[in-house]
GROMACS .gro file of C-alpha atoms in nm:
model
  184
    1MET     CA    1   1.243   2.455  -3.423
    2PHE     CA    2   1.417   2.152  -3.273
    3SER     CA    3   1.736   1.995  -3.406
    4ASN     CA    4   1.739   1.647  -3.553
    5ARG     CA    5   1.956   1.521  -3.266
    6TYR     CA    6   1.703   1.656  -3.012
    7LYS     CA    7   1.416   1.488  -3.201
    8LYS     CA    8   1.601   1.153  -3.199
    9LYS     CA    9   1.671   1.180  -2.825
   10LYS     CA   10   1.310   1.272  -2.758
   11GLN     CA   11   1.189   0.972  -2.961
   12LYS     CA   12   1.433   0.745  -2.773
   13LEU     CA   13   1.305   0.874  -2.437
   14LYS     CA   14   0.945   0.820  -2.549
   15ASP     CA   15   1.032   0.462  -2.647
   16LEU     CA   16   1.199   0.401  -2.308
   17HIS     CA   17   0.885   0.524  -2.127
   18ARG     CA   18   0.670   0.296  -2.346
   19LYS     CA   19   0.889  -0.005  -2.265
   20ALA     CA   20   0.880   0.076  -1.892
   21ALA     CA   21   0.499   0.102  -1.905
   22GLU     CA   22   0.472  -0.233  -2.084
   23SER     CA   23   0.705  -0.394  -1.831
   24ARG     CA   24   0.499  -0.252  -1.542
   25LYS     CA   25   0.178  -0.377  -1.700
   26TYR     CA   26   0.322  -0.726  -1.745
   27ALA     CA   27   0.455  -0.735  -1.386
   28HIS     CA   28   0.120  -0.616  -1.246
   29ASN     CA   29  -0.072  -0.880  -1.440
   30GLU     CA   30   0.168  -1.147  -1.315
   31ASP     CA   31   0.126  -1.030  -0.954
   32VAL     CA   32  -0.253  -1.017  -0.986
   33ASN     CA   33  -0.255  -1.374  -1.118
   34LYS     CA   34  -0.047  -1.488  -0.819
   35LEU     CA   35  -0.283  -1.303  -0.586
   36ARG     CA   36  -0.588  -1.463  -0.747
   37VAL     CA   37  -0.443  -1.812  -0.694
   38LEU     CA   38  -0.415  -1.743  -0.318
   39GLY     CA   39  -0.787  -1.696  -0.258
   40ASP     CA   40  -1.135  -1.591  -0.368
   41HIS     CA   41  -1.167  -1.270  -0.166
   42CYS     CA   42  -0.944  -0.965  -0.197
   43LEU     CA   43  -0.976  -0.684   0.057
   44VAL     CA   44  -0.781  -0.360   0.009
   45GLU     CA   45  -0.776  -0.017   0.169
   46ASN     CA   46  -0.933   0.249  -0.050
   47MET     CA   47  -0.667   0.514  -0.108
   48ASN     CA   48  -0.664   0.850  -0.280
   49ILE     CA   49  -0.365   0.798  -0.508
   50LYS     CA   50  -0.403   1.138  -0.674
   51GLY     CA   51  -0.375   1.296  -0.328
   52LEU     CA   52  -0.040   1.126  -0.273
   53GLN     CA   53   0.093   1.270  -0.599
   54ARG     CA   54   0.019   1.632  -0.510
   55LYS     CA   55   0.273   1.860  -0.348
   56ALA     CA   56   0.225   1.963   0.012
   57LYS     CA   57   0.025   2.285   0.036
   58GLY     CA   58   0.214   2.503   0.278
   59VAL     CA   59   0.580   2.588   0.313
   60THR     CA   60   0.705   2.475   0.654
   61LYS     CA   61   1.036   2.472   0.837
   62ASN     CA   62   1.180   2.193   1.047
   63LYS     CA   63   1.336   2.233   1.394
   64ASN     CA   64   1.677   2.323   1.241
   65GLY     CA   65   1.526   2.614   1.049
   66LYS     CA   66   1.554   2.450   0.707
   67TYR     CA   67   1.258   2.441   0.471
   68ASN     CA   68   1.080   2.106   0.444
   69ARG     CA   69   1.047   1.956   0.102
   70ARG     CA   70   0.707   1.993  -0.057
   71LYS     CA   71   0.756   1.690  -0.280
   72ARG     CA   72   0.552   1.383  -0.205
   73TYR     CA   73   0.521   1.053  -0.393
   74GLY     CA   74   0.453   1.164  -0.753
   75ARG     CA   75   0.749   1.002  -0.926
   76SER     CA   76   0.728   0.690  -0.711
   77ILE     CA   77   0.360   0.648  -0.799
   78SER     CA   78   0.437   0.711  -1.164
   79LYS     CA   79   0.696   0.431  -1.159
   80ARG     CA   80   0.476   0.180  -0.977
   81SER     CA   81   0.121   0.270  -1.094
   82PRO     CA   82  -0.078   0.134  -0.796
   83GLY     CA   83  -0.407   0.249  -0.950
   84TYR     CA   84  -0.361   0.016  -1.245
   85PHE     CA   85  -0.274  -0.272  -1.012
   86ILE     CA   86  -0.594  -0.221  -0.808
   87LYS     CA   87  -0.801  -0.188  -1.126
   88GLN     CA   88  -0.659  -0.512  -1.267
   89ALA     CA   89  -0.706  -0.697  -0.938
   90LYS     CA   90  -1.068  -0.584  -0.917
   91TYR     CA   91  -1.134  -0.688  -1.277
   92ARG     CA   92  -0.963  -1.028  -1.236
   93PHE     CA   93  -1.138  -1.118  -0.911
   94GLU     CA   94  -1.484  -1.014  -1.029
   95SER     CA   95  -1.453  -1.174  -1.374
   96THR     CA   96  -1.342  -1.511  -1.229
   97GLY     CA   97  -1.613  -1.540  -0.965
   98GLY     CA   98  -1.415  -1.397  -0.674
   99LYS     CA   99  -1.501  -1.108  -0.447
  100PHE     CA  100  -1.316  -0.775  -0.435
  101ASP     CA  101  -1.387  -0.520  -0.161
  102GLU     CA  102  -1.236  -0.184  -0.075
  103VAL     CA  103  -1.232  -0.069   0.287
  104ASN     CA  104  -1.279   0.299   0.369
  105THR     CA  105  -0.965   0.411   0.555
  106TRP     CA  106  -1.153   0.690   0.736
  107THR     CA  107  -1.386   0.447   0.914
  108PHE     CA  108  -1.166   0.137   0.947
  109LYS     CA  109  -0.834   0.298   1.056
  110ALA     CA  110  -0.636  -0.026   1.035
  111SER     CA  111  -0.297   0.135   1.093
  112GLN     CA  112  -0.418   0.307   1.412
  113TYR     CA  113  -0.621   0.027   1.571
  114ASP     CA  114  -0.492  -0.186   1.859
  115HIS     CA  115  -0.692  -0.507   1.900
  116MET     CA  116  -0.573  -0.566   2.258
  117LEU     CA  117  -0.698  -0.227   2.374
  118ASN     CA  118  -0.990  -0.238   2.127
  119ASP     CA  119  -0.919   0.129   2.055
  120THR     CA  120  -0.750   0.352   1.798
  121THR     CA  121  -0.458   0.582   1.869
  122GLU     CA  122  -0.329   0.820   1.605
  123LYS     CA  123   0.026   0.748   1.485
  124GLN     CA  124   0.256   0.929   1.248
  125LEU     CA  125   0.324   0.769   0.912
  126SER     CA  126   0.695   0.755   0.994
  127ILE     CA  127   0.635   0.509   1.280
  128ARG     CA  128   0.667   0.172   1.104
  129TRP     CA  129   0.642  -0.062   1.405
  130HIS     CA  130   0.337  -0.099   1.630
  131LYS     CA  131   0.406  -0.185   1.992
  132LEU     CA  132   0.125  -0.376   2.161
  133PRO     CA  133   0.051  -0.335   2.535
  134ASN     CA  134   0.212  -0.671   2.615
  135GLY     CA  135   0.542  -0.555   2.460
  136ILE     CA  136   0.518  -0.738   2.127
  137LYS     CA  137   0.636  -0.532   1.830
  138VAL     CA  138   0.472  -0.592   1.491
  139GLN     CA  139   0.536  -0.428   1.157
  140ARG     CA  140   0.262  -0.169   1.093
  141ASP     CA  141   0.165  -0.273   0.739
  142LEU     CA  142   0.154  -0.644   0.821
  143TYR     CA  143  -0.057  -0.570   1.130
  144SER     CA  144  -0.295  -0.361   0.916
  145ALA     CA  145  -0.330  -0.654   0.677
  146PHE     CA  146  -0.411  -0.881   0.971
  147LEU     CA  147  -0.679  -0.638   1.089
  148LEU     CA  148  -0.828  -0.629   0.740
  149TYR     CA  149  -0.838  -1.008   0.750
  150CYS     CA  150  -1.037  -0.984   1.075
  151ALA     CA  151  -1.282  -0.722   0.945
  152ASN     CA  152  -1.653  -0.730   1.027
  153ASP     CA  153  -1.898  -0.802   0.745
  154ASP     CA  154  -1.980  -0.430   0.711
  155LEU     CA  155  -1.607  -0.358   0.650
  156LYS     CA  156  -1.614  -0.059   0.886
  157THR     CA  157  -1.439  -0.200   1.194
  158PRO     CA  158  -1.219  -0.495   1.287
  159ASN     CA  159  -1.389  -0.787   1.462
  160TYR     CA  160  -1.240  -0.801   1.813
  161ASP     CA  161  -1.320  -1.173   1.868
  162GLN     CA  162  -1.159  -1.273   1.538
  163CYS     CA  163  -0.850  -1.066   1.618
  164ILE     CA  164  -0.804  -1.249   1.948
  165LYS     CA  165  -0.872  -1.587   1.784
  166PHE     CA  166  -0.621  -1.551   1.498
  167PHE     CA  167  -0.351  -1.335   1.660
  168ASN     CA  168  -0.113  -1.619   1.758
  169GLU     CA  169  -0.129  -1.756   1.403
  170PHE     CA  170  -0.056  -1.406   1.272
  171LEU     CA  171   0.247  -1.375   1.502
  172THR     CA  172   0.406  -1.692   1.366
  173LEU     CA  173   0.348  -1.577   1.006
  174HIS     CA  174   0.476  -1.230   1.097
  175GLU     CA  175   0.801  -1.370   1.236
  176LYS     CA  176   0.842  -1.591   0.931
  177CYS     CA  177   0.793  -1.292   0.701
  178ILE     CA  178   1.033  -1.065   0.892
  179ASN     CA  179   1.300  -1.339   0.904
  180GLY     CA  180   1.254  -1.398   0.529
  181ILE     CA  181   1.312  -1.027   0.465
  182LYS     CA  182   1.622  -1.026   0.685
  183ASP     CA  183   1.763  -1.336   0.513
  184ASN     CA  184   1.715  -1.195   0.165
   0.00000   0.00000   0.00000
């Protein structure tokens, strides 16, 4: 049997979670509307969000002999609900005459591809900057978005010719974005 004080606290917590969910839903709908205004075609990487929530399988130690944490991104995903955002974006684009496509990350490998070498090299998730052969450093997620922009019609590989054609334009937008982040 629970005390009355416990029941009140539990009800208050439930109400706080409900308000947070409503706020998230409102923010997602606002962001999807802004995204829809920008264009008619939305291209995203297909991700296994449930897989990100799960704990790591094995217990491992780092080089100092301490145990690595098995936690992953469960609470972060719970707070941000990316699945709902993707679902809403897909619904909004398709219901208003736009086009929504998901790219398979196993075949496309946007975060590992280098358009100058026209080859993929495996990188750790912790490496956030991609260094091109000519010495230019670009932020990994922005570069992945650029490669998605330059995707072939089959959405399995980036189009090399388009990458070369639009790369200078991407660099100017990249610098503008990075400077905007630094300023704010």
